Tab-separated table of C-alpha atoms in Angstrom:
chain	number	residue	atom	x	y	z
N	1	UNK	CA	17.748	26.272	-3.836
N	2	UNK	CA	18.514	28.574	-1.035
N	3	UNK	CA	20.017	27.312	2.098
N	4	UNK	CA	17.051	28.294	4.347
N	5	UNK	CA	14.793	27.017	2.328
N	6	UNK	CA	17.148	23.128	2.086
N	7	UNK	CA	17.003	23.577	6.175
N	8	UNK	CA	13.057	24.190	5.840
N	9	UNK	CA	12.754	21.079	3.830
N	10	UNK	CA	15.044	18.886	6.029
N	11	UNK	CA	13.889	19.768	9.782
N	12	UNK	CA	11.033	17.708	9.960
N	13	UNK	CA	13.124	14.419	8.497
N	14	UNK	CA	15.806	15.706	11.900
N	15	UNK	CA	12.647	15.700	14.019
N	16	UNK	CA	11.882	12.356	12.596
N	17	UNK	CA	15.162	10.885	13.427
N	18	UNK	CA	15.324	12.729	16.498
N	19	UNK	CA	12.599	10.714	18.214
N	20	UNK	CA	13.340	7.528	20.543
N	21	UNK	CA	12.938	4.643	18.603
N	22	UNK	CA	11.347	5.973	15.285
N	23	UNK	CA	14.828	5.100	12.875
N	24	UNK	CA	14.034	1.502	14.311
N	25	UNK	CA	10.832	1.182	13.862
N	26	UNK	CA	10.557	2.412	10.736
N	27	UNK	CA	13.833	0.387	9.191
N	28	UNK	CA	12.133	-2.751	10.911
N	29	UNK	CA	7.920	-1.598	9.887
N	30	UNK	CA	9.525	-1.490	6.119
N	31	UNK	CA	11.582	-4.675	6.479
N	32	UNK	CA	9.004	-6.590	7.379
N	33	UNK	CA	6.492	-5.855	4.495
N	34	UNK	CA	9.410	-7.134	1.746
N	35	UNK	CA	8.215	-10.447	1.053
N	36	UNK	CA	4.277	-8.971	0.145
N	37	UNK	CA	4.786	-7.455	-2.786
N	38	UNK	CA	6.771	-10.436	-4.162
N	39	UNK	CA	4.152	-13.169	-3.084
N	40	UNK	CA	1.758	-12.620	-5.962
N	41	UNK	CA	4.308	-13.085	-8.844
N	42	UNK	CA	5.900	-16.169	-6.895
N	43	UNK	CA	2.379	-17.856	-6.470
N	44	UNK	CA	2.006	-16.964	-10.154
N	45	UNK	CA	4.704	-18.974	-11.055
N	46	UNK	CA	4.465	-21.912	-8.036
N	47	UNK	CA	0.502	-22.598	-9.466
N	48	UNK	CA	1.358	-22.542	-13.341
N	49	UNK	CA	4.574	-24.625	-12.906
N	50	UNK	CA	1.735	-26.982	-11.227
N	51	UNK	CA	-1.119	-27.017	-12.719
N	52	UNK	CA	-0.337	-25.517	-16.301
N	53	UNK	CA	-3.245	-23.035	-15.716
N	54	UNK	CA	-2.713	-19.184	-15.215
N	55	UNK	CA	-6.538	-18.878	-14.350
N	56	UNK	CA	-6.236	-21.589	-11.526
N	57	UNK	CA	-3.058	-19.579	-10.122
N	58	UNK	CA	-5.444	-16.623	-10.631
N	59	UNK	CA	-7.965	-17.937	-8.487
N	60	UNK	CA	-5.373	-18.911	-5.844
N	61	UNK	CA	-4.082	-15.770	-5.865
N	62	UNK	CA	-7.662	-14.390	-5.626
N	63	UNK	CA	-8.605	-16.573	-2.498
N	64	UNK	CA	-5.404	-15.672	-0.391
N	65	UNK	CA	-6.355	-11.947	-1.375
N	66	UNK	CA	-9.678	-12.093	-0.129
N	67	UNK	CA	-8.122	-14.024	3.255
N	68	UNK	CA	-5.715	-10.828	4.039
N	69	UNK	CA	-8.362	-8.135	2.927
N	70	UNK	CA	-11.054	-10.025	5.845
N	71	UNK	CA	-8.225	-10.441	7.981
N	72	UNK	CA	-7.140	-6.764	7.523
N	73	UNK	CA	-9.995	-4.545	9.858
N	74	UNK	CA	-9.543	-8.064	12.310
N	75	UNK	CA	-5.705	-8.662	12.811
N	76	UNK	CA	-6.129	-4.369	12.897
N	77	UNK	CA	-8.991	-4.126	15.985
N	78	UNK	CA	-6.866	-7.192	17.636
N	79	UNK	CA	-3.507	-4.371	17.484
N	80	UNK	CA	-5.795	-1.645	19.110
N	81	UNK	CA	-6.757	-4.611	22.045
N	82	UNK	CA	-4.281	-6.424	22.773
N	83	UNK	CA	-0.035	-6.880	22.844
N	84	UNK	CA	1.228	-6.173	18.946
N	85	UNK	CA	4.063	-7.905	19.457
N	86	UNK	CA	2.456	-11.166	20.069
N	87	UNK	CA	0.103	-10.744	17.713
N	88	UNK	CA	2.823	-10.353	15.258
N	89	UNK	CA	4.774	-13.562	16.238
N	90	UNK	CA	1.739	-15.579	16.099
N	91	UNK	CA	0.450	-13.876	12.750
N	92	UNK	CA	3.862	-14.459	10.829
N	93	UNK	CA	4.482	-17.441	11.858
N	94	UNK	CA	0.810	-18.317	10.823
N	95	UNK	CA	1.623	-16.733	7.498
N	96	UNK	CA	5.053	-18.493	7.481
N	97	UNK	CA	3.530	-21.975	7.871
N	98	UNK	CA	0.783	-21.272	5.608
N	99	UNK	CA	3.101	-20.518	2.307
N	100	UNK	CA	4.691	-23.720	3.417
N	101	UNK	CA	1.510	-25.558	3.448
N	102	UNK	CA	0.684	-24.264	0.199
N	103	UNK	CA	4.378	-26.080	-1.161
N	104	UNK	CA	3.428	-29.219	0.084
N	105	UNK	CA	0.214	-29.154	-1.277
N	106	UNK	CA	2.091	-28.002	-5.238
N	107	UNK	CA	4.411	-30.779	-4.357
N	108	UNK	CA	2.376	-33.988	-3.143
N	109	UNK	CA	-1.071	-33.843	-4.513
N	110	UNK	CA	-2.188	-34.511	-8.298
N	111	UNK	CA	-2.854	-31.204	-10.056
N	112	UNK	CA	-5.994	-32.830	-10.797
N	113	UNK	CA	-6.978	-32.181	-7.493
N	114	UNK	CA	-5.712	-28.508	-7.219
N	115	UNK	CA	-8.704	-27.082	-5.308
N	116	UNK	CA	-7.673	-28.697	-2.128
N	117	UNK	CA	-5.178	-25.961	-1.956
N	118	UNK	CA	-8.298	-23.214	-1.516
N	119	UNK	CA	-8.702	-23.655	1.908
N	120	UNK	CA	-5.091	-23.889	2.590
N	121	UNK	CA	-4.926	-20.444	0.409
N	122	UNK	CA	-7.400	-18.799	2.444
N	123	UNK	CA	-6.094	-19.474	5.672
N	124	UNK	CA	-2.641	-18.244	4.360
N	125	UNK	CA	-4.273	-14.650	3.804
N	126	UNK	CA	-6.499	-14.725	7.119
N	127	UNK	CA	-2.805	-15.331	8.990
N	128	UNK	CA	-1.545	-12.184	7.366
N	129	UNK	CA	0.195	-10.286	9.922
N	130	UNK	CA	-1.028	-6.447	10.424
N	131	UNK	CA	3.123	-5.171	9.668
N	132	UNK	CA	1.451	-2.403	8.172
N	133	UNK	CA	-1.630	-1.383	9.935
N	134	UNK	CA	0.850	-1.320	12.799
N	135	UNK	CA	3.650	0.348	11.016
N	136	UNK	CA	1.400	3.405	10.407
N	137	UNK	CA	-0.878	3.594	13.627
N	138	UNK	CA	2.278	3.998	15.880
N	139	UNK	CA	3.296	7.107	14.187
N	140	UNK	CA	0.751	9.694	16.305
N	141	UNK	CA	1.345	7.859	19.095
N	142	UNK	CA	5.304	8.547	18.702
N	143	UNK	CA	5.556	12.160	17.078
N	144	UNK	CA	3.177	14.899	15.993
N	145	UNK	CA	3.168	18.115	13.633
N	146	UNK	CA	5.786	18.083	10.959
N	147	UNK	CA	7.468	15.058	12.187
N	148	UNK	CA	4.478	12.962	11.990
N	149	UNK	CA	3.860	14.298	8.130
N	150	UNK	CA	7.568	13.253	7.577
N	151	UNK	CA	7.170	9.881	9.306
N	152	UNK	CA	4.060	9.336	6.642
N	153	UNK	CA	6.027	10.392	3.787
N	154	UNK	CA	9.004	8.095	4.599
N	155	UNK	CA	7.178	5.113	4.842
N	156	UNK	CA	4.973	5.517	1.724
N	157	UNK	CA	7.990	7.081	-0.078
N	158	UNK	CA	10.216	3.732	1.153
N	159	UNK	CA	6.990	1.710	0.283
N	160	UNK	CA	7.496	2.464	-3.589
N	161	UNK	CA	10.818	1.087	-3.759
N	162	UNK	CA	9.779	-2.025	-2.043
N	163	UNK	CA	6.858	-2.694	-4.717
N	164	UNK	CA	9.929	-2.428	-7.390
N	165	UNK	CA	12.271	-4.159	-5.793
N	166	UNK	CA	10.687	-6.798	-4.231
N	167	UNK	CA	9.152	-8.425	-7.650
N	168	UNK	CA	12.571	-8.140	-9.047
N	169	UNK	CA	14.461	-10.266	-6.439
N	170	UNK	CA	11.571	-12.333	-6.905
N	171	UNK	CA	11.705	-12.836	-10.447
N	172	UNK	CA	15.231	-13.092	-9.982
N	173	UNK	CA	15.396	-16.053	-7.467
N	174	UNK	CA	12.814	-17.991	-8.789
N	175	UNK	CA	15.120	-17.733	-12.688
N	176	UNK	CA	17.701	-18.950	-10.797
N	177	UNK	CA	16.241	-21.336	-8.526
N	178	UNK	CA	13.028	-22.302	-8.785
N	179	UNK	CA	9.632	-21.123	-7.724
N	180	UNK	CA	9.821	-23.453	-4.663
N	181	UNK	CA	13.060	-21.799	-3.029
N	182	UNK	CA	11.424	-18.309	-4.165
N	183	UNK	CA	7.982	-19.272	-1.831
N	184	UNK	CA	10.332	-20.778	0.713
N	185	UNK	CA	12.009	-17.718	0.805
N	186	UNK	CA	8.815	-15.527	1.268
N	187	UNK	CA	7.916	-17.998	3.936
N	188	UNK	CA	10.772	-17.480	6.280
N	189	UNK	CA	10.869	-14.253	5.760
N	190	UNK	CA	7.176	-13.895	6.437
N	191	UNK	CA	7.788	-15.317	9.788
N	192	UNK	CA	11.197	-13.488	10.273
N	193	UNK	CA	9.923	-9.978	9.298
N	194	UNK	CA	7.252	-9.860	11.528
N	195	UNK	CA	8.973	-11.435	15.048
N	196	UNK	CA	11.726	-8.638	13.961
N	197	UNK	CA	9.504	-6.085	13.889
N	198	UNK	CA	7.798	-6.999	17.250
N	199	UNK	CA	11.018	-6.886	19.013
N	200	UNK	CA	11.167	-3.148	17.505
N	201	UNK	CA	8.169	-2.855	19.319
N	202	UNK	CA	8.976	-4.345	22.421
N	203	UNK	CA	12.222	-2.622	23.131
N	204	UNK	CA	10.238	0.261	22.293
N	205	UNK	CA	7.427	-0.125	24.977
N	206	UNK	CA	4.504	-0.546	22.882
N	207	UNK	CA	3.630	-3.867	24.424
N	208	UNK	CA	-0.331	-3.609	24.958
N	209	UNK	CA	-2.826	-2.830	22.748
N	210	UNK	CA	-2.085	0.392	20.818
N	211	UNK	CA	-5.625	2.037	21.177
N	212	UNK	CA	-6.044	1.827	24.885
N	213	UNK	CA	-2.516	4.098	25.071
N	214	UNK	CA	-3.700	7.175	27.346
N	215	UNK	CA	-7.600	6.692	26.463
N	216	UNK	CA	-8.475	5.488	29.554
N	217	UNK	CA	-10.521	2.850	27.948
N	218	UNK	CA	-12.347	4.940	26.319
N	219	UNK	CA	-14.968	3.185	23.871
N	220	UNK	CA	-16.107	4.392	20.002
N	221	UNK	CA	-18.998	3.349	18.157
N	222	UNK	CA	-19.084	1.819	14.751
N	223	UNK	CA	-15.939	3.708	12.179
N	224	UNK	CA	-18.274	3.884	9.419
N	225	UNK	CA	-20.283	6.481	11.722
N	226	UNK	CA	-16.644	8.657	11.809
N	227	UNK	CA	-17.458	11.738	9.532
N	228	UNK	CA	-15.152	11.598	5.920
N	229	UNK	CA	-14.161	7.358	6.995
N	230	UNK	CA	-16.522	6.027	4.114
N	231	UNK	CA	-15.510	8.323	1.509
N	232	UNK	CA	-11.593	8.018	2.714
N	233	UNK	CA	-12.216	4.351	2.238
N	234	UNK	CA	-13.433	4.790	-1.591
N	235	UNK	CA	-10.683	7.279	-2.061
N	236	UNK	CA	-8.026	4.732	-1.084
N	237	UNK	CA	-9.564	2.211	-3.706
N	238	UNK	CA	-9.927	4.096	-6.347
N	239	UNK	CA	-6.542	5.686	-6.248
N	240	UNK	CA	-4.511	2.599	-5.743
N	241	UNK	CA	-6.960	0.837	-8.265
N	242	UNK	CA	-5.612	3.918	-11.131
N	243	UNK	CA	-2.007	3.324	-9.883
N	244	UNK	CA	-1.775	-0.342	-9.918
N	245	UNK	CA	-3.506	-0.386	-13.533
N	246	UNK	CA	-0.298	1.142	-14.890
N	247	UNK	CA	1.869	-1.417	-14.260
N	248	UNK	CA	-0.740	-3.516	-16.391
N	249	UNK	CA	-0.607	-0.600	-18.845
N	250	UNK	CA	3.337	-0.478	-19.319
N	251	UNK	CA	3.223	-4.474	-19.968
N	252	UNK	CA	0.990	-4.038	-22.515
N	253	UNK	CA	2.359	-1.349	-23.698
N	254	UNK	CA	6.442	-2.944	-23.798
N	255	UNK	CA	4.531	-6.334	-24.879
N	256	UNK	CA	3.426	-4.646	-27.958
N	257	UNK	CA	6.597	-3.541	-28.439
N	258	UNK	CA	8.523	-6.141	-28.296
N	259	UNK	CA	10.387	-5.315	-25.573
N	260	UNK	CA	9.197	-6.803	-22.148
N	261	UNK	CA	11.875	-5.537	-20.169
N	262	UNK	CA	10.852	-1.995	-20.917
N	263	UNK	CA	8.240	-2.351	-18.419
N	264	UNK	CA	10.728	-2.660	-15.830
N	265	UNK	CA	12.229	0.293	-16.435
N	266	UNK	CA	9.886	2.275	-16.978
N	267	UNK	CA	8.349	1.100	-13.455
N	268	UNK	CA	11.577	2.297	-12.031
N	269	UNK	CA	11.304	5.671	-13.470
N	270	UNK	CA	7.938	6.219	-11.651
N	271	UNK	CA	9.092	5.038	-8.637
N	272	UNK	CA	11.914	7.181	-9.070
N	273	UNK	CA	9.982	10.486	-9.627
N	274	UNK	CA	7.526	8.941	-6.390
N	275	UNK	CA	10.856	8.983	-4.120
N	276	UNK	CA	11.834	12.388	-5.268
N	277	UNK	CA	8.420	14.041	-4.909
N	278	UNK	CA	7.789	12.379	-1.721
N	279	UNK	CA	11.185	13.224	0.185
N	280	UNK	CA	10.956	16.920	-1.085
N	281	UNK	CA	7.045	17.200	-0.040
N	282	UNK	CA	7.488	15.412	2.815
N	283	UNK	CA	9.755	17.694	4.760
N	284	UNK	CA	6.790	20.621	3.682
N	285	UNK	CA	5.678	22.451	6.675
N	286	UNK	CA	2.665	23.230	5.263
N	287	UNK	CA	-0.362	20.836	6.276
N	288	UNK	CA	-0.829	18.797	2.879
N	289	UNK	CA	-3.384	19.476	0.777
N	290	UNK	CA	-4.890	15.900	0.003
N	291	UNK	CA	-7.159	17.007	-2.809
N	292	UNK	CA	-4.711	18.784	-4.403
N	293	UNK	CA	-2.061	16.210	-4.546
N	294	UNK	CA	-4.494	13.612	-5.388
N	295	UNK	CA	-5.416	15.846	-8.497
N	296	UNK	CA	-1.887	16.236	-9.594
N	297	UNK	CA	-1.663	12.508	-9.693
N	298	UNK	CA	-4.382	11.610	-11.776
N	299	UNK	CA	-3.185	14.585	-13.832
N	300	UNK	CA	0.366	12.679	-14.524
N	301	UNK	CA	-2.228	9.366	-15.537
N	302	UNK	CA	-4.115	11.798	-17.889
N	303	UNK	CA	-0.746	12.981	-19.242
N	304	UNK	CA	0.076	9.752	-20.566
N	305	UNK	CA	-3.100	9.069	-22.563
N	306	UNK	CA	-2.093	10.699	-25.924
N	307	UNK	CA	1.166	9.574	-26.039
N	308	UNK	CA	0.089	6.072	-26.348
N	309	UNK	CA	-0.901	3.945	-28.708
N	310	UNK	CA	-3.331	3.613	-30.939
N	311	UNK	CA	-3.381	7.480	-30.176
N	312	UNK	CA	0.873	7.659	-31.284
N	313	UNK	CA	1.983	4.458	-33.094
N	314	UNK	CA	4.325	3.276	-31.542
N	315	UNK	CA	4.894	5.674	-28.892
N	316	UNK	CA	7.979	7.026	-27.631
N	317	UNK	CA	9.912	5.453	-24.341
N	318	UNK	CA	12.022	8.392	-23.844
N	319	UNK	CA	8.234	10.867	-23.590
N	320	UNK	CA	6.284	8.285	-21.656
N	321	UNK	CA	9.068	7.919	-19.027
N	322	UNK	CA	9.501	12.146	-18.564
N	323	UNK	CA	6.001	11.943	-17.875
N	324	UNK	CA	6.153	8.912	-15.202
N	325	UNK	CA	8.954	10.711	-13.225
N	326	UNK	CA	7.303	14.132	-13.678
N	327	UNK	CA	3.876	12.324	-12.487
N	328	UNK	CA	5.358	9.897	-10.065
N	329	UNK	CA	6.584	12.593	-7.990
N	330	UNK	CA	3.014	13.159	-6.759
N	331	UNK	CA	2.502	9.421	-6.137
N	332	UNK	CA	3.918	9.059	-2.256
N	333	UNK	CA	3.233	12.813	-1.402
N	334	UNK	CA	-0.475	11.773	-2.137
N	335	UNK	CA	-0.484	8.539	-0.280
N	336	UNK	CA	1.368	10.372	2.544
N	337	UNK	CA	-1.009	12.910	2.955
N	338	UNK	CA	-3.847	10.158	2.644
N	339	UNK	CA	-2.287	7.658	5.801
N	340	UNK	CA	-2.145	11.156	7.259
N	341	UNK	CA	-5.977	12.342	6.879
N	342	UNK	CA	-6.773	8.808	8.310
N	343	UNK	CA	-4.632	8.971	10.999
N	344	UNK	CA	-6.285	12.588	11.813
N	345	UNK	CA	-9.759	11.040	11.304
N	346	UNK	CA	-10.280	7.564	13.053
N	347	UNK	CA	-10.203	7.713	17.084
N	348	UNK	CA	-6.991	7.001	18.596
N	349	UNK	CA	-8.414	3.804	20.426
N	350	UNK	CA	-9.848	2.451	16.698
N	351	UNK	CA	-6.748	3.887	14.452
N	352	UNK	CA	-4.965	0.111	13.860
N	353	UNK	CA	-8.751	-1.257	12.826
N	354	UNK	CA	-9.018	2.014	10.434
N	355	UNK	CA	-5.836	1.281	8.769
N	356	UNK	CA	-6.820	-2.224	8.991
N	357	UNK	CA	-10.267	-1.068	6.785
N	358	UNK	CA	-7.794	0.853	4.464
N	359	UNK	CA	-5.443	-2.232	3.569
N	360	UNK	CA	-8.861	-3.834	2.483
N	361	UNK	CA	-10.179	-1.316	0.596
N	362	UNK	CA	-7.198	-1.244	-1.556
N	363	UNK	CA	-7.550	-4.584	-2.007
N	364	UNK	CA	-10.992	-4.084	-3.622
N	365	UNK	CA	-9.425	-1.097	-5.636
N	366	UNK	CA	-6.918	-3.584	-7.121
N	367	UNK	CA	-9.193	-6.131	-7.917
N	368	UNK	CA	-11.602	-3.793	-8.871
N	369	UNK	CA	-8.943	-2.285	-11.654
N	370	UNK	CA	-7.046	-4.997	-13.040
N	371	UNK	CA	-10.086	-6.657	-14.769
N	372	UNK	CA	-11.129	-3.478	-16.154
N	373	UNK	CA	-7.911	-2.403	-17.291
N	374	UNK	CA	-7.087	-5.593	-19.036
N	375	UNK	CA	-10.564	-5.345	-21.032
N	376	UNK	CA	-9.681	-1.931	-22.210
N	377	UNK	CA	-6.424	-3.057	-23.285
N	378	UNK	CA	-7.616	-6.445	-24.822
N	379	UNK	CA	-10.500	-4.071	-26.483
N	380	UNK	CA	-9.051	-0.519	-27.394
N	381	UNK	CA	-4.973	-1.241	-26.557
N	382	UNK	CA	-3.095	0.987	-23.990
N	383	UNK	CA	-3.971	4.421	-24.246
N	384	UNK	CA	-7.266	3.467	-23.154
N	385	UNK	CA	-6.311	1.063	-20.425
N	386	UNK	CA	-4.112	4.318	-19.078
N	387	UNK	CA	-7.581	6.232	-19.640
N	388	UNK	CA	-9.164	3.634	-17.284
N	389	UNK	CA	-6.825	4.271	-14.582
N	390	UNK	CA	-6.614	7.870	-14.803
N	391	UNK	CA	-10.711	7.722	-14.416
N	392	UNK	CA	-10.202	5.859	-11.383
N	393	UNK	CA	-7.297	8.092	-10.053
N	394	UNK	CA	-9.770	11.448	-10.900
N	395	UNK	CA	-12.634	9.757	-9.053
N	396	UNK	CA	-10.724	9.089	-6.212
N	397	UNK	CA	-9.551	12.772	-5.807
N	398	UNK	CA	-13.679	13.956	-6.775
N	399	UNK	CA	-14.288	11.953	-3.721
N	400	UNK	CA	-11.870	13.783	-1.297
N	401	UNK	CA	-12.713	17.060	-3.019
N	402	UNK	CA	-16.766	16.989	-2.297
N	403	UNK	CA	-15.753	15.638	1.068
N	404	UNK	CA	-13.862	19.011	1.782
N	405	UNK	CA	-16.604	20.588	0.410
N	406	UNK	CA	-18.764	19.195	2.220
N	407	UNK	CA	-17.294	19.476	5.723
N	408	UNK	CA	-16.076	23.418	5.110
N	409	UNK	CA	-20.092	23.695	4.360
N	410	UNK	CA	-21.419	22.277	7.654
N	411	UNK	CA	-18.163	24.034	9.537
N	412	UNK	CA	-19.663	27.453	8.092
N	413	UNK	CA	-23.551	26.691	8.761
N	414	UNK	CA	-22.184	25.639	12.428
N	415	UNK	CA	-20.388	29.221	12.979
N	416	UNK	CA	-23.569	31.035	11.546
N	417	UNK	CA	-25.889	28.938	13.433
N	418	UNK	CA	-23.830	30.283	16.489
N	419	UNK	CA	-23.583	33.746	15.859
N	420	UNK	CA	-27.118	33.676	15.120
């Protein structure tokens, strides 16, 4: 690669760093968020080692879920109003004292009786604290242009590695000691992440409501009004519904096998080719192309369908992981590009609630997915669970593509009507 073209790629990352603040906020944004990824598997294992039931720990996984996907457009509208830093401190150490709630409840009451833990559940997820609504709505407010693409791509790039790494110190505490200590870990850091991120925010001056920053209290109507919000919103859960049905895919898949841990690896792989593709795109001075990217990764979904089985008995490890890490690397440039497009399309004084919506939606995306993948593998075996996912990763970038088309359509009829 030519010199120019290695200085091309990193300027906007020195632009990035270059900004007051922004290596802070984003080390402490990130930070913050490493207990949530973790929290599922860890309830998993807290609610079976309980009750004996995988379908009860389902359903208390379910109910905090559907707490932090209600609390997600709220705790987000509540950023845009009011101080974020308080709101964190009060939200994580909600959160905080609402995992611990849920340990005394596994450790005092008679399994028997394992629906008094519901509301306890619920009011777990409605604490959630809005780390990442807030993590991405500050970044137009701090930088613009090619810096603000390069902000987006760090964080969704960084994001990756936490949803690999996270599970694995999870799984990896709890083997050693216990399920408890693993939830008691998630709860301090629950509360710890999120007052450590709002003293990034403090010393940073972003101590009133992030929407009424140089809008002279302006007022918006309702964000399902905003041209391209509603079909943004399906994009976002349809995408992350495709991506998350591949890890359910490559346990299948290494269950089949035999071999477990394969999944694991594999995992890494993508996340590998997802750090690569979005460090190299992300530093692209060209304005992203959301379609596009979104097209390219559904394409590395489609990719893996025939070398799957019952397609290719058993499959090969070495040929499904050259396609995740030639696939993955469109994985962050495509959410990048998507926190971006938001960003560009919900008004400034509303952007925290709009992230807020987009947290939920990919909530429904997940649970949308997982169910449907797990019938197609129960019913047809990988290759069509991976066929699943890549439908839901095409429709997702169908959506963004009529959008386009739509918009360029009424720009052009606008310009005629005025010439006319």
């Amino acid at each position: 690669m030519p010199e120019e073209t290695v200085d091309d790629v990193l300027r906007p990352y020195r632009l990035l760093a270059a900004v007051p603040h922004a290596p802070n906020l984003m080390f402490f944004a990130l930070l913050g968020r490493l207990h949530m990824p973790a929290l599922g598997m860890v309830l998993a294992f807290l609610a079976v080692d309980w009750t004996g039931s995988y379908a009860i720990g389902g359903v208390i996984g379910a109910t905090i879920t559907v707490g932090q996907a209600i609390a997600g457009p709220l705790r987000g509208r509540a950023a845009d109003r009011s101080s974020p830093p308080r709101l964190l401190v009060v939200t994580g150490l909600g959160s905080g004292l609402g995992m611990v709630a849920i340990i005394a409840v596994t450790s005092w009451v008679d399994p028997a009786y394992w629906w008094l833990i519901l509301p306890v559940a619920l009011g777990t997820g409605l604490s959630h604290p809005p780390i990442t609504q807030i993590g991405r709505g500050i970044w137009p407010l701090l930088a613009d242009g090619p810096a603000r693409e390069a902000a987006f791509a760090v964080e969704a790039t960084l994001q990756e590695l936490l949803f690999v790494m996270a599970p694995m110190l999870a799984a990896f505490v709890v083997a050693i000691w216990g399920p408890v200590v693993a939830m008691s870990a998630c709860a301090a850091w629950a509360a710890a992440g999120a007052v450590l991120f709002a003293v990034a925010l403090w010393r940073a001056g972003f101590t009133e409501g992030l929407g009424g920053r140089g809008q002279s209290g302006r007022k918006s109507g309702s964000l399902f009004r905003t041209p391209g919000f509603v079909s943004l919103l399906g994009f976002f859960a349809f995408l992350v519904g495709g991506l998350i049905s591949m890890d359910l895919v490559l346990v299948g898949w290494a269950r089949e096998r035999g071999e477990p841990e394969l999944a694991g690896v594999l995992a890494m792989v993508w996340a590998v080719g997802s750090l690569l593709g979005g460090l190299v795109l992300g530093g692209s001075a060209r304005r992203p192309r959301l379609w596009l990217r979104a097209s390219l990764a559904a394409l590395g979904l489609v990719a893996l369908i025939p070398v799957l089985p019952p397609i290719v008995e058993p499959g090969s490890p070495l040929l499904v992981g050259a396609i995740l890490l030639i696939g993955g690397t469109a994985v962050a440039p495509t959410l990048a590009a998507s926190n971006g497009r938001l960003a560009d399309i919900a008004p400034p004084e509303r952007r925290n609630e709009a992230f807020g919506w987009m947290a939920s939606a990919t909530m429904f995306g997940g649970a949308l997915a997982a169910p449907l993948s797990g019938m197609m593998l129960d019913l047809a075996g990988p290759a069509a669970a991976a066929a699943a996912a890549a439908g839901l990763a095409l429709l997702a970038a169908g959506l963004v593509a009529s959008h386009n088309a739509r918009a360029s359509r009424v720009a052009r009829e606008a310009e005629e009507s005025a010439v006319t």
